[in-house]
Coordinates of C-alpha atoms in Angstrom, one line a residue:
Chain A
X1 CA -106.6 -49.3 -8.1
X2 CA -105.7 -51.1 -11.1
X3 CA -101.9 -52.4 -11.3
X4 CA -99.9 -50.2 -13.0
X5 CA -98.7 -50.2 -16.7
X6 CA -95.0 -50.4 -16.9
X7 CA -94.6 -46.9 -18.6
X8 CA -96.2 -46.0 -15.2
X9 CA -93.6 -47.2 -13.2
X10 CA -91.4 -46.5 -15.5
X11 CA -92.0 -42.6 -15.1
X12 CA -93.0 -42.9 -11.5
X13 CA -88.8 -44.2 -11.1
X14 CA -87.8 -41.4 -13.1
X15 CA -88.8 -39.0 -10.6
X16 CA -87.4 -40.0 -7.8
X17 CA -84.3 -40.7 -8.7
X18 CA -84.6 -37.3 -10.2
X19 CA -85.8 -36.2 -6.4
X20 CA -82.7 -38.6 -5.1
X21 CA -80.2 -36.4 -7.0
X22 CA -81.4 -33.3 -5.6
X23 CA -80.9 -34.5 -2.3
X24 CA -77.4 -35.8 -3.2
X25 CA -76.0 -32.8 -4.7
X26 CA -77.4 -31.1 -2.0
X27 CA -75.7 -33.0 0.3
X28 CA -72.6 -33.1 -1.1
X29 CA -72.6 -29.2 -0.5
X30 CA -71.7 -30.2 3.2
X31 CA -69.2 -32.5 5.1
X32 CA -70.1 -36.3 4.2
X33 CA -70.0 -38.2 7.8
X34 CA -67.9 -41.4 6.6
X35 CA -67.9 -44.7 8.2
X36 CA -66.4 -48.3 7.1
X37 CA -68.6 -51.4 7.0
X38 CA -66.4 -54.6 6.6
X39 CA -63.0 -52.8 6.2
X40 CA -61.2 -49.6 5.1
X41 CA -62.0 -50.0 2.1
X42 CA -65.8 -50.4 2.1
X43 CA -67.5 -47.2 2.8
X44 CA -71.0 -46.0 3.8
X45 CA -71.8 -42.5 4.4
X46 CA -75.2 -40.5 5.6
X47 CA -75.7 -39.6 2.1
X48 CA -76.1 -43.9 0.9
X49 CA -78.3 -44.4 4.3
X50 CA -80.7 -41.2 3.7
X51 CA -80.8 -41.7 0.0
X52 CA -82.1 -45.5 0.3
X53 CA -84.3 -44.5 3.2
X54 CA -86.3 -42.2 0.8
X55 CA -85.8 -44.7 -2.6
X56 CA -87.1 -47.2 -0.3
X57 CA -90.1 -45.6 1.1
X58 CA -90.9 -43.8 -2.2
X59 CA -90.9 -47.8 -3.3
X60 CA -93.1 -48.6 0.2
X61 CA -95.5 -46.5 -0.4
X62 CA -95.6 -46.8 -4.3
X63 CA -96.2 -50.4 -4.4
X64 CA -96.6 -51.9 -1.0
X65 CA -97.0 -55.4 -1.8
X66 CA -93.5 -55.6 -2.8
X67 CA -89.9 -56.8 -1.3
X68 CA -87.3 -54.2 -1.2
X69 CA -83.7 -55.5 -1.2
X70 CA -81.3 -52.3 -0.1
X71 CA -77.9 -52.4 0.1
X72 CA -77.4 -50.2 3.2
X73 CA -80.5 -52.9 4.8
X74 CA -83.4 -50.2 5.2
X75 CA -85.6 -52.8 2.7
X76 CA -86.4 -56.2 3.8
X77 CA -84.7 -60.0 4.2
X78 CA -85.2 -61.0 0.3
X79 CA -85.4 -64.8 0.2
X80 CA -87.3 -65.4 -2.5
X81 CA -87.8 -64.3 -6.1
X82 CA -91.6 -64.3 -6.1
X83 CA -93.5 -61.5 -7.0
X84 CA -92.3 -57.5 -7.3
X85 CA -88.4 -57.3 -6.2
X86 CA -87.0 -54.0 -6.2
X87 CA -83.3 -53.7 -5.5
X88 CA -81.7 -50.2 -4.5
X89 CA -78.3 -48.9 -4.8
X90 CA -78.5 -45.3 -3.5
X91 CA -75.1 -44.7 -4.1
X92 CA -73.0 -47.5 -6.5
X93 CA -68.7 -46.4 -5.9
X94 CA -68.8 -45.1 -2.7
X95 CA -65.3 -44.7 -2.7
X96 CA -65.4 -42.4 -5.9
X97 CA -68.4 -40.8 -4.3
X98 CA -66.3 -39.8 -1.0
X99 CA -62.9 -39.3 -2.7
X100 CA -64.0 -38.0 -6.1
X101 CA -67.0 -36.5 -5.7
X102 CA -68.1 -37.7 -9.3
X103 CA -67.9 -41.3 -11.1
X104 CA -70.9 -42.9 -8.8
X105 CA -74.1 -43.7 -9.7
X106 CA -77.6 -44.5 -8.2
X107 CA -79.8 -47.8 -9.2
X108 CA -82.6 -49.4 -8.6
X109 CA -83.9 -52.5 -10.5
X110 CA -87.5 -54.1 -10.4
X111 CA -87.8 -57.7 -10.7
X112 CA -91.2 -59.4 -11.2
X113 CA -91.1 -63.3 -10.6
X114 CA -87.7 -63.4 -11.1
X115 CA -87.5 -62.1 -14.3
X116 CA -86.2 -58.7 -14.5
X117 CA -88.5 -56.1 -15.7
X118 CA -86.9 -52.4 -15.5
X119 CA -83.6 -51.1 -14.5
X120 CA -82.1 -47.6 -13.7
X121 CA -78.7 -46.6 -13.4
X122 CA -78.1 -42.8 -12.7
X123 CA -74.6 -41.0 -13.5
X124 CA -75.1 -38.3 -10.5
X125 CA -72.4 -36.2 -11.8
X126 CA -73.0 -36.2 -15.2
X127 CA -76.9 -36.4 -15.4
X128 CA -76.8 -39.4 -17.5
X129 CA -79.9 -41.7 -16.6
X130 CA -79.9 -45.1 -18.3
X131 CA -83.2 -46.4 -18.2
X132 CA -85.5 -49.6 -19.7
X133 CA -86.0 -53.3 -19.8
X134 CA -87.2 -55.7 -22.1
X135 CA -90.0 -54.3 -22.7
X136 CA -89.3 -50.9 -23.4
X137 CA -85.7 -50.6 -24.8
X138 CA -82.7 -48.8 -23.1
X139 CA -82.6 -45.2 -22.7
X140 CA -80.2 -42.6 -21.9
X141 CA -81.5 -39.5 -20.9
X142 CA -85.0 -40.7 -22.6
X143 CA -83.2 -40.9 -25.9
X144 CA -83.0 -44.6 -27.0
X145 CA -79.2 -46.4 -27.0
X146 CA -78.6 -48.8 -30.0
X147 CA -77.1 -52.1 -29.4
X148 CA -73.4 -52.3 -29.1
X149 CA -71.0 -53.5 -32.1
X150 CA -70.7 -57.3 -31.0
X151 CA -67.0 -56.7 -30.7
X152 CA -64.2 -58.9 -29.5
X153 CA -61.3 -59.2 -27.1
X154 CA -58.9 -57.8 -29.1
X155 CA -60.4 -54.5 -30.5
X156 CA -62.4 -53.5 -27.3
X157 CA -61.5 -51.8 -23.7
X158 CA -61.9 -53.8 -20.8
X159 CA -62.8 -53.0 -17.1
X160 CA -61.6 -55.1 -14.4
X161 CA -61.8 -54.5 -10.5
X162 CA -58.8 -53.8 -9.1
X163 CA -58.3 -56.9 -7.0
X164 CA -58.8 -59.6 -9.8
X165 CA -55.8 -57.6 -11.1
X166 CA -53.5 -57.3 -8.7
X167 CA -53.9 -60.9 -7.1
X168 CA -53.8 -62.8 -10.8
X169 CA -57.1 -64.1 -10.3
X170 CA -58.1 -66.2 -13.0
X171 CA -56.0 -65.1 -15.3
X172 CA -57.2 -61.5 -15.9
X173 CA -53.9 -60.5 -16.5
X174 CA -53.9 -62.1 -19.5
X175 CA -57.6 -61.3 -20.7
X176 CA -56.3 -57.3 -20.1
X177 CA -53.2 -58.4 -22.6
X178 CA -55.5 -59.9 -25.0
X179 CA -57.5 -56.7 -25.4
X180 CA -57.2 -53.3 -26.8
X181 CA -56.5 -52.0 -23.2
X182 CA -57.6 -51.8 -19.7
X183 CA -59.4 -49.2 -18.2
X184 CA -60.9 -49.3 -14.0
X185 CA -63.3 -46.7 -12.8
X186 CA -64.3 -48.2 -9.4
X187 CA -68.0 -48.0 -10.3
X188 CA -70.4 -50.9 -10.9
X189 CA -72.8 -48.3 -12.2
X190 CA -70.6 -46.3 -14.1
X191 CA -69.1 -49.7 -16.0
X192 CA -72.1 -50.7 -16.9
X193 CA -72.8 -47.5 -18.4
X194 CA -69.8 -47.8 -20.5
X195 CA -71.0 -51.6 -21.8
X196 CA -74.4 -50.0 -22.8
X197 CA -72.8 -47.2 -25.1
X198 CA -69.8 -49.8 -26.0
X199 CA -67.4 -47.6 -24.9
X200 CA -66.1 -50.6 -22.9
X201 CA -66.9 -54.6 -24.5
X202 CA -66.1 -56.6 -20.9
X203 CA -66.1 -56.0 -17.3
X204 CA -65.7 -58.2 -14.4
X205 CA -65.9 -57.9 -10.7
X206 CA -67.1 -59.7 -7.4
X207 CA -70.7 -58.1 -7.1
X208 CA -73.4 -58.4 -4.7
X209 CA -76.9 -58.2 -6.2
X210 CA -77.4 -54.1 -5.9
X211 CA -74.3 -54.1 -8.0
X212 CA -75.4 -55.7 -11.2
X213 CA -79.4 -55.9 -10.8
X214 CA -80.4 -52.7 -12.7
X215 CA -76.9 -53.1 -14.9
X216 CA -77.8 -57.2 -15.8
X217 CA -81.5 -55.9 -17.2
X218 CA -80.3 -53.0 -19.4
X219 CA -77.2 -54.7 -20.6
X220 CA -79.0 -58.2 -21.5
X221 CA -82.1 -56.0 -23.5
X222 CA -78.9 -54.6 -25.4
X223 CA -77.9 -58.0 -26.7
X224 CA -75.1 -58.2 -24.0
X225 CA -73.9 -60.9 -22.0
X226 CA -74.1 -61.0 -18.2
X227 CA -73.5 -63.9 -16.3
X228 CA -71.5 -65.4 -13.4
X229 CA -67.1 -65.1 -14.7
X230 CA -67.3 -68.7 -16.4
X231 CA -70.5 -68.1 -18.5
X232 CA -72.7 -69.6 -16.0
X233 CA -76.4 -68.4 -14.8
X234 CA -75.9 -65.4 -12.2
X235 CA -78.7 -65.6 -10.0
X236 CA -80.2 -62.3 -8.8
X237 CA -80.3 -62.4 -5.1
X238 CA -76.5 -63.9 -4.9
X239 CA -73.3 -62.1 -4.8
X240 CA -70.7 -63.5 -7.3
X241 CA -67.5 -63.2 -9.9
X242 CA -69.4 -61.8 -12.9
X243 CA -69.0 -61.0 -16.4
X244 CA -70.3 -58.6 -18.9
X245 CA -69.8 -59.0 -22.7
X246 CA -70.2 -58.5 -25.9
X247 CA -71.1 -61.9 -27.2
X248 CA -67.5 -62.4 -29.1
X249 CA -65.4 -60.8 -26.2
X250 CA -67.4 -63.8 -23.6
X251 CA -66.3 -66.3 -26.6
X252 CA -62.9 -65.0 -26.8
X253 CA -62.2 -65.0 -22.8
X254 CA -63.9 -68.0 -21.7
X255 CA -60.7 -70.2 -22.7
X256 CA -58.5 -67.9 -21.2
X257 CA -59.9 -67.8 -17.6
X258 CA -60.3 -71.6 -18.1
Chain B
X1 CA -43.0 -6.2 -31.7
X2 CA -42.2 -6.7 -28.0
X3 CA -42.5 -10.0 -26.4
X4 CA -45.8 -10.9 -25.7
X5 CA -46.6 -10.9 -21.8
X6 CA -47.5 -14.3 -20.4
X7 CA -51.1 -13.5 -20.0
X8 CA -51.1 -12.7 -23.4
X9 CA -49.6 -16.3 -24.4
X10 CA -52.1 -17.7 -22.0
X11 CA -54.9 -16.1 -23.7
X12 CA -54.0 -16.7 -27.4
X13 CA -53.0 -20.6 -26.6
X14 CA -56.8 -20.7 -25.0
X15 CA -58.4 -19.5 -28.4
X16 CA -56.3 -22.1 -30.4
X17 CA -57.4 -24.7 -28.3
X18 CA -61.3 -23.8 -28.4
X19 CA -60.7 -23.4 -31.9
X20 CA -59.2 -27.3 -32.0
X21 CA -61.8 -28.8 -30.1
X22 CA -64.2 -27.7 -32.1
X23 CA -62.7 -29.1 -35.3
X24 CA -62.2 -32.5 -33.5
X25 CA -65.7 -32.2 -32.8
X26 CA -66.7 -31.4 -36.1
X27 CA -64.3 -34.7 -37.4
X28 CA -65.7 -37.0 -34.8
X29 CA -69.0 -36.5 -36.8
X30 CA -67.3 -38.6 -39.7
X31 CA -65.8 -42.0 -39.7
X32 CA -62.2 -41.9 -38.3
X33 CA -59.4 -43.0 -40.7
X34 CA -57.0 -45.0 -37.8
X35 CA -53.3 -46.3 -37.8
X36 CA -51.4 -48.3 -36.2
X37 CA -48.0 -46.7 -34.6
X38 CA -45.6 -49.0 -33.2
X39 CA -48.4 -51.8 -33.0
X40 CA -51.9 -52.6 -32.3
X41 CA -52.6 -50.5 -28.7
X42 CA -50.4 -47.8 -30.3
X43 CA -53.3 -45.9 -32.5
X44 CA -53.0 -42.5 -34.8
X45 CA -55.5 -41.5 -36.5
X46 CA -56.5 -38.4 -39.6
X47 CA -58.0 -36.2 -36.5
X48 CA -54.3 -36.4 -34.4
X49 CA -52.7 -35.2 -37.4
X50 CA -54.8 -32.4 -38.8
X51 CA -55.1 -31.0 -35.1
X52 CA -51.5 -31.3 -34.5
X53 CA -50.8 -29.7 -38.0
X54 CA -53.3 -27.3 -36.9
X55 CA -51.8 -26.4 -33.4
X56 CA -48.0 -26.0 -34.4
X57 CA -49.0 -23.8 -37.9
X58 CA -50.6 -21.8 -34.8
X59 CA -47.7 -21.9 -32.9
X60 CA -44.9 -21.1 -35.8
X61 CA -47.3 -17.9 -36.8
X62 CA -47.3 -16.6 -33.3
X63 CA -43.9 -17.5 -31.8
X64 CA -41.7 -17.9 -35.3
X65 CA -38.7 -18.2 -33.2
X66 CA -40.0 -21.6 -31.1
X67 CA -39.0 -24.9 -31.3
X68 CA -42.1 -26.9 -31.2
X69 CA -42.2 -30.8 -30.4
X70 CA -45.2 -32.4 -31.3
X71 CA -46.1 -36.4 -30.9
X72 CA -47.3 -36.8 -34.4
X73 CA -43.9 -35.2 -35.8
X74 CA -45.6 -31.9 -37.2
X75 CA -43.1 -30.0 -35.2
X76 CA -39.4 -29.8 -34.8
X77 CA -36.4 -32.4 -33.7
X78 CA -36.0 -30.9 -30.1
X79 CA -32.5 -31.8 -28.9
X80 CA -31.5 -28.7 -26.5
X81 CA -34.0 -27.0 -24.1
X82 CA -32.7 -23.3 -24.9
X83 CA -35.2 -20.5 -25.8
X84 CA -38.8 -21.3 -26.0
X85 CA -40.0 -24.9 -26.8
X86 CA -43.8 -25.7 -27.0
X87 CA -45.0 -29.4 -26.4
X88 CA -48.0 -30.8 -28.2
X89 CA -50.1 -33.8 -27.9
X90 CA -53.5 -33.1 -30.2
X91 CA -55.2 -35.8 -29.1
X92 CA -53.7 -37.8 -25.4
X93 CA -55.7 -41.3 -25.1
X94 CA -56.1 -42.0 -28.9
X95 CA -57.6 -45.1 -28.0
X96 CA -60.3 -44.2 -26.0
X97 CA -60.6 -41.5 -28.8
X98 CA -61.4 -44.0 -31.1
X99 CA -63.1 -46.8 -28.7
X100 CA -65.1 -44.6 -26.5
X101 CA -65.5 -41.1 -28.3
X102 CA -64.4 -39.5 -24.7
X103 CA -62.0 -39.5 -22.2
X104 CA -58.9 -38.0 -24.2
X105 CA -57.3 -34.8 -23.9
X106 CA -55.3 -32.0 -25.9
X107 CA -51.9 -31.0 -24.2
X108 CA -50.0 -28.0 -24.9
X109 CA -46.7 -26.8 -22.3
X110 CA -44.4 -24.5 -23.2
X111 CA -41.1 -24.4 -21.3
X112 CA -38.4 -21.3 -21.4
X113 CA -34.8 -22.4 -21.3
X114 CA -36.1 -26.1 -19.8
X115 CA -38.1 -24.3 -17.3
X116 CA -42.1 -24.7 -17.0
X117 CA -44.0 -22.0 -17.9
X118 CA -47.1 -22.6 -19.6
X119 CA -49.2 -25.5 -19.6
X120 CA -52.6 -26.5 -21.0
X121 CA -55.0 -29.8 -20.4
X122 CA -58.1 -29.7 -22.6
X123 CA -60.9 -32.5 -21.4
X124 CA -62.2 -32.5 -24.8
X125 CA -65.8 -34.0 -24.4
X126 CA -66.6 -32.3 -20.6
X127 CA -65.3 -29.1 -22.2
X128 CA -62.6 -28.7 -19.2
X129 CA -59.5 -26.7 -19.7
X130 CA -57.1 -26.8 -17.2
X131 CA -54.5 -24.1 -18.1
X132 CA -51.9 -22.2 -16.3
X133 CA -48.2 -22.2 -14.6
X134 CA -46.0 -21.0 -11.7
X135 CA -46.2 -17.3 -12.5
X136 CA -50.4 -17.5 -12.8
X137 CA -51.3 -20.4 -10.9
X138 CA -54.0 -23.1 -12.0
X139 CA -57.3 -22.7 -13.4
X140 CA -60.3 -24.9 -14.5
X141 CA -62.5 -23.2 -17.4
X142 CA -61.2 -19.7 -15.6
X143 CA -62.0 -20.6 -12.1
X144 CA -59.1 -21.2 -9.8
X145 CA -58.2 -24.9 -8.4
X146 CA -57.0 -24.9 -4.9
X147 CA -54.0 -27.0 -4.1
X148 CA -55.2 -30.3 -3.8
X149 CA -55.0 -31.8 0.0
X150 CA -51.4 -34.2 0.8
X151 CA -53.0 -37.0 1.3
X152 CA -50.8 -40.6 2.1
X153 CA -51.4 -43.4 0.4
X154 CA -53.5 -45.4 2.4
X155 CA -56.3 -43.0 1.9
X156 CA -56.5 -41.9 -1.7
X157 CA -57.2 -43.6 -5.3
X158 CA -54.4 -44.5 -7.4
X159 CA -54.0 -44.7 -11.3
X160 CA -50.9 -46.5 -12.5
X161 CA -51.3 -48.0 -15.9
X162 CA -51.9 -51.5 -17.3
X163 CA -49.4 -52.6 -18.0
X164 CA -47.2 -51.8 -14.6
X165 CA -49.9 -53.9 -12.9
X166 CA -50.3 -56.7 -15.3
X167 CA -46.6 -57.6 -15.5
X168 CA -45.9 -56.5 -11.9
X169 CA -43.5 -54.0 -12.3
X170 CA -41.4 -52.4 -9.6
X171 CA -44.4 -53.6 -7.0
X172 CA -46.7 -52.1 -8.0
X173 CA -49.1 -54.2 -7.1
X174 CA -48.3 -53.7 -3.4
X175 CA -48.8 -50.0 -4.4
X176 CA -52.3 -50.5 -5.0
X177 CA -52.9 -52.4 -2.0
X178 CA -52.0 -50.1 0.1
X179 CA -53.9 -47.4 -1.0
X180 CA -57.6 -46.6 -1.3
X181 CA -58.0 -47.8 -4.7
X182 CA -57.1 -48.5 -7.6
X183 CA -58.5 -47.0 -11.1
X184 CA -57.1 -46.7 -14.9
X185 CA -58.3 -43.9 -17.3
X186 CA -56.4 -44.6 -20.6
X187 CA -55.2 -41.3 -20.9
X188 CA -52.1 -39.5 -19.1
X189 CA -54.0 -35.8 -19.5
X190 CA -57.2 -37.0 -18.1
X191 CA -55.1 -38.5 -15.5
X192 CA -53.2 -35.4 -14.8
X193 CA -56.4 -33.7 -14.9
X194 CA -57.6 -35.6 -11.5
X195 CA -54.7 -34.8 -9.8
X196 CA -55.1 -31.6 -10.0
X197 CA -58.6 -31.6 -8.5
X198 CA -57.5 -34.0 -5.8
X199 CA -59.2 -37.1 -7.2
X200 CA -56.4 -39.3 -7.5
X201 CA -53.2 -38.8 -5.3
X202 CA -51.1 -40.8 -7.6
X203 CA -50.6 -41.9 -11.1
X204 CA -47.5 -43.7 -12.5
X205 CA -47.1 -44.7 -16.5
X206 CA -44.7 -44.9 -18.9
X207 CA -44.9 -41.4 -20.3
X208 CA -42.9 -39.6 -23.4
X209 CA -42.2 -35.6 -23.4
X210 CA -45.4 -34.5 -24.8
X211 CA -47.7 -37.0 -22.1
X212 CA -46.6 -35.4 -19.2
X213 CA -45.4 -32.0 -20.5
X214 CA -48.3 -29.5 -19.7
X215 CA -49.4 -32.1 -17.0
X216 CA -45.8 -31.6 -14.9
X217 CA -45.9 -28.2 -15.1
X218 CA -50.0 -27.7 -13.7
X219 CA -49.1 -30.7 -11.0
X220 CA -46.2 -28.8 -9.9
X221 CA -47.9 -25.4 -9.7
X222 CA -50.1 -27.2 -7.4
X223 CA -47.5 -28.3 -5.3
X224 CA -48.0 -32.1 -6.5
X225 CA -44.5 -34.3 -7.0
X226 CA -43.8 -35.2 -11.0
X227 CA -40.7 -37.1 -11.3
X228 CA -39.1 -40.3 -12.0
X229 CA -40.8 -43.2 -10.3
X230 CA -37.5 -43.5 -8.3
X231 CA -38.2 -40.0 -7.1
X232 CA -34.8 -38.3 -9.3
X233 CA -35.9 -35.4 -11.6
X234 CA -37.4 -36.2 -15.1
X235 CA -36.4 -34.6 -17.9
X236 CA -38.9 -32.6 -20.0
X237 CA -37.4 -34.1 -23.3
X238 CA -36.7 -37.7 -22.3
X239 CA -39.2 -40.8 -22.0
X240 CA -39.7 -42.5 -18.9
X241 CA -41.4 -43.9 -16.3
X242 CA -43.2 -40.9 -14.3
X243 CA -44.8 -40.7 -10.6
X244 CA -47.3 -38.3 -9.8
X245 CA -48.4 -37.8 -6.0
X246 CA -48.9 -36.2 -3.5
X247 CA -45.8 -35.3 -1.2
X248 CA -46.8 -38.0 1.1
X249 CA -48.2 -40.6 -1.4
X250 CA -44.7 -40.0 -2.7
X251 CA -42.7 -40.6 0.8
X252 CA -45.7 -44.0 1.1
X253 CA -44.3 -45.3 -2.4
X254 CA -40.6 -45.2 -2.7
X255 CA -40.3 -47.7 0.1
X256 CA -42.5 -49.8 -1.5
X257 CA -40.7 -50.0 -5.0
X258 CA -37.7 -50.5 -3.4

């Protein structure tokens, strides 16, 4: 069989993160069986692990020459760059997911070479599905999303993890002062969302590479800026301080965190 | 004309409110004429006032007898609680009006005599109306909301406002550490709004009258704590800072601000 085109995959991802949500809600209709990974405030539950068991071997069986990096750990020990990557987050705010039931998404991101190809972030809840690459454009919901307003600092909302907040980390008190206000939804999926529609023009958290690989291809084919917190190249299979921007929001903080 | 019964209030406050939403959605169609309040997070803009206008000309029609306090200053100078006083915010979270097209709310309460009777949360864009009161309980779109569960601290999502955390103000920091998470919505109805559906267990801001009016009154239905952030009784015509939580997110808390 021939490789496939990229509108292929494209639609091929579509549908099973179309499948994925059925499962979800479907789930979510009875008790979710909670457990902590490295504290009480870092949750897995049967829905993540069954959700990136079928992603994963939808991916498997789809293109098997690939590497699968998973955040629950049912893909493979991703080492290298080389070839097709796929990263899976089969659910992205846990948290929200367990004590909201809303404000979580799903995402998957393929990588060929290094370079990234085609990202996917799915708003469960609301049945928002932000799709495309650099190839294709961004989508929501198959309708195409027009690059943000390159707006700065002081006229845009700002997300910021909770954390970086509360322990002054550098100096994200005073980039939240600086802004038009601050806004935290506890979703790396659902914050990127926000940069792609520019309902939010910066946000910044410690994320591991399932958090920001579908999120880093859609926002960068919008004209946004995602890199590690002090401008710097975030590489994809590291976990990190990162920062997305608008162009003139990254100008306007950069000073400020120092 | 005899007094109107409460489920006849109830029902004609619902038809004004469908009838505002749609002419905010109708004016969000066409550019947004914004001002600046008391400075430049503090944002009013043509749709606040023509909806306000809009709700108290509804108001003085049906209930001629009313004081009515609105935030825009359509309405009346409220100094005594006596008789029936409506509260109205046209548009809660003006800047994520303006910055994200989503995430505000319209609040109505009416009080009788300075007690709750009435109150009204409109999630503008999801089309969610919380509505209800003591007498009739609490209601999403018609459908009943259960009390939420009284969770403590340590295991549900908090929203306190920028501001608190930035300047660190009465620990609340500490606050946020201690429980399950921290988020920020922008807008003290949508906030309200989660509490009632058990999503967050506590939210703190600086709130005036017509912020937490029609939000106290729901919250309390519920059996949800509104009060002072000390934990004394707030007073439906004053500004201040306000706590909402659970009973035992409440008893967590007022150690920790001391």
């Amino acid at each position: 069989m021939s490789e496939p085109t990229l509108e292929q995959v494209d639609q091929t991802v579509k549908t099973w993160l179309r499948e994925s949500r059925d499962l979800v809600l479907k789930r979510m209709a009875t008790p979710l069986n909670v457990d902590q990974k490295t504290g009480r405030k870092d949750l897995v539950t049967n829905v993540d692990k069954e959700n990136e068991r079928l992603l994963v071997s939808k991916i498997r069986a789809f293109s098997p020459d690939s590497q699968v990096l998973g955040e629950e750990g049912f893909g493979d020990q991703v080492t290298d760059t080389a070839g097709w990557v796929w990263v899976v987050d089969p659910i992205d705010g846990t948290m929200n997911f367990v004590k909201q039931r809303d404000h979580f998404a799903m995402m998957i991101a393929l990588y060929i070479d290094g370079q990234g190809v085609l990202g996917y972030i799915y708003d469960v809840i609301n049945d928002a599905l932000y799709s495309g690459g650099p190839s294709l454009g961004v989508f929501k919901n198959d309708q195409p999303v027009a690059q943000p307003a390159n707006v700065a600092l002081r006229d845009g909302l700002v997300a910021i993890s909770g954390p970086l907040v509360t322990e002054d980390v550098m100096n994200m008190p005073e980039v939240i002062r600086q802004s038009a206000g601050f806004r935290a939804y506890g979703s790396a999926g659902i914050e990127f969302s926000l940069m792609l529609t520019g309902e939010l023009i910066t946000y910044v958290s410690y994320l591991k590479p399932w958090d920001f690989g579908a999120g880093k291809i859609l926002a960068e084919t919008l004209g946004l800026r995602v890199t590690r917190v002090d401008g710097t190249p975030l590489s994809m299979l590291s976990s990190d301080f990162v920062m997305v921007a608008t162009e003139k929001a990254q100008q306007d903080i950069l000073p400020i965190i120092g």
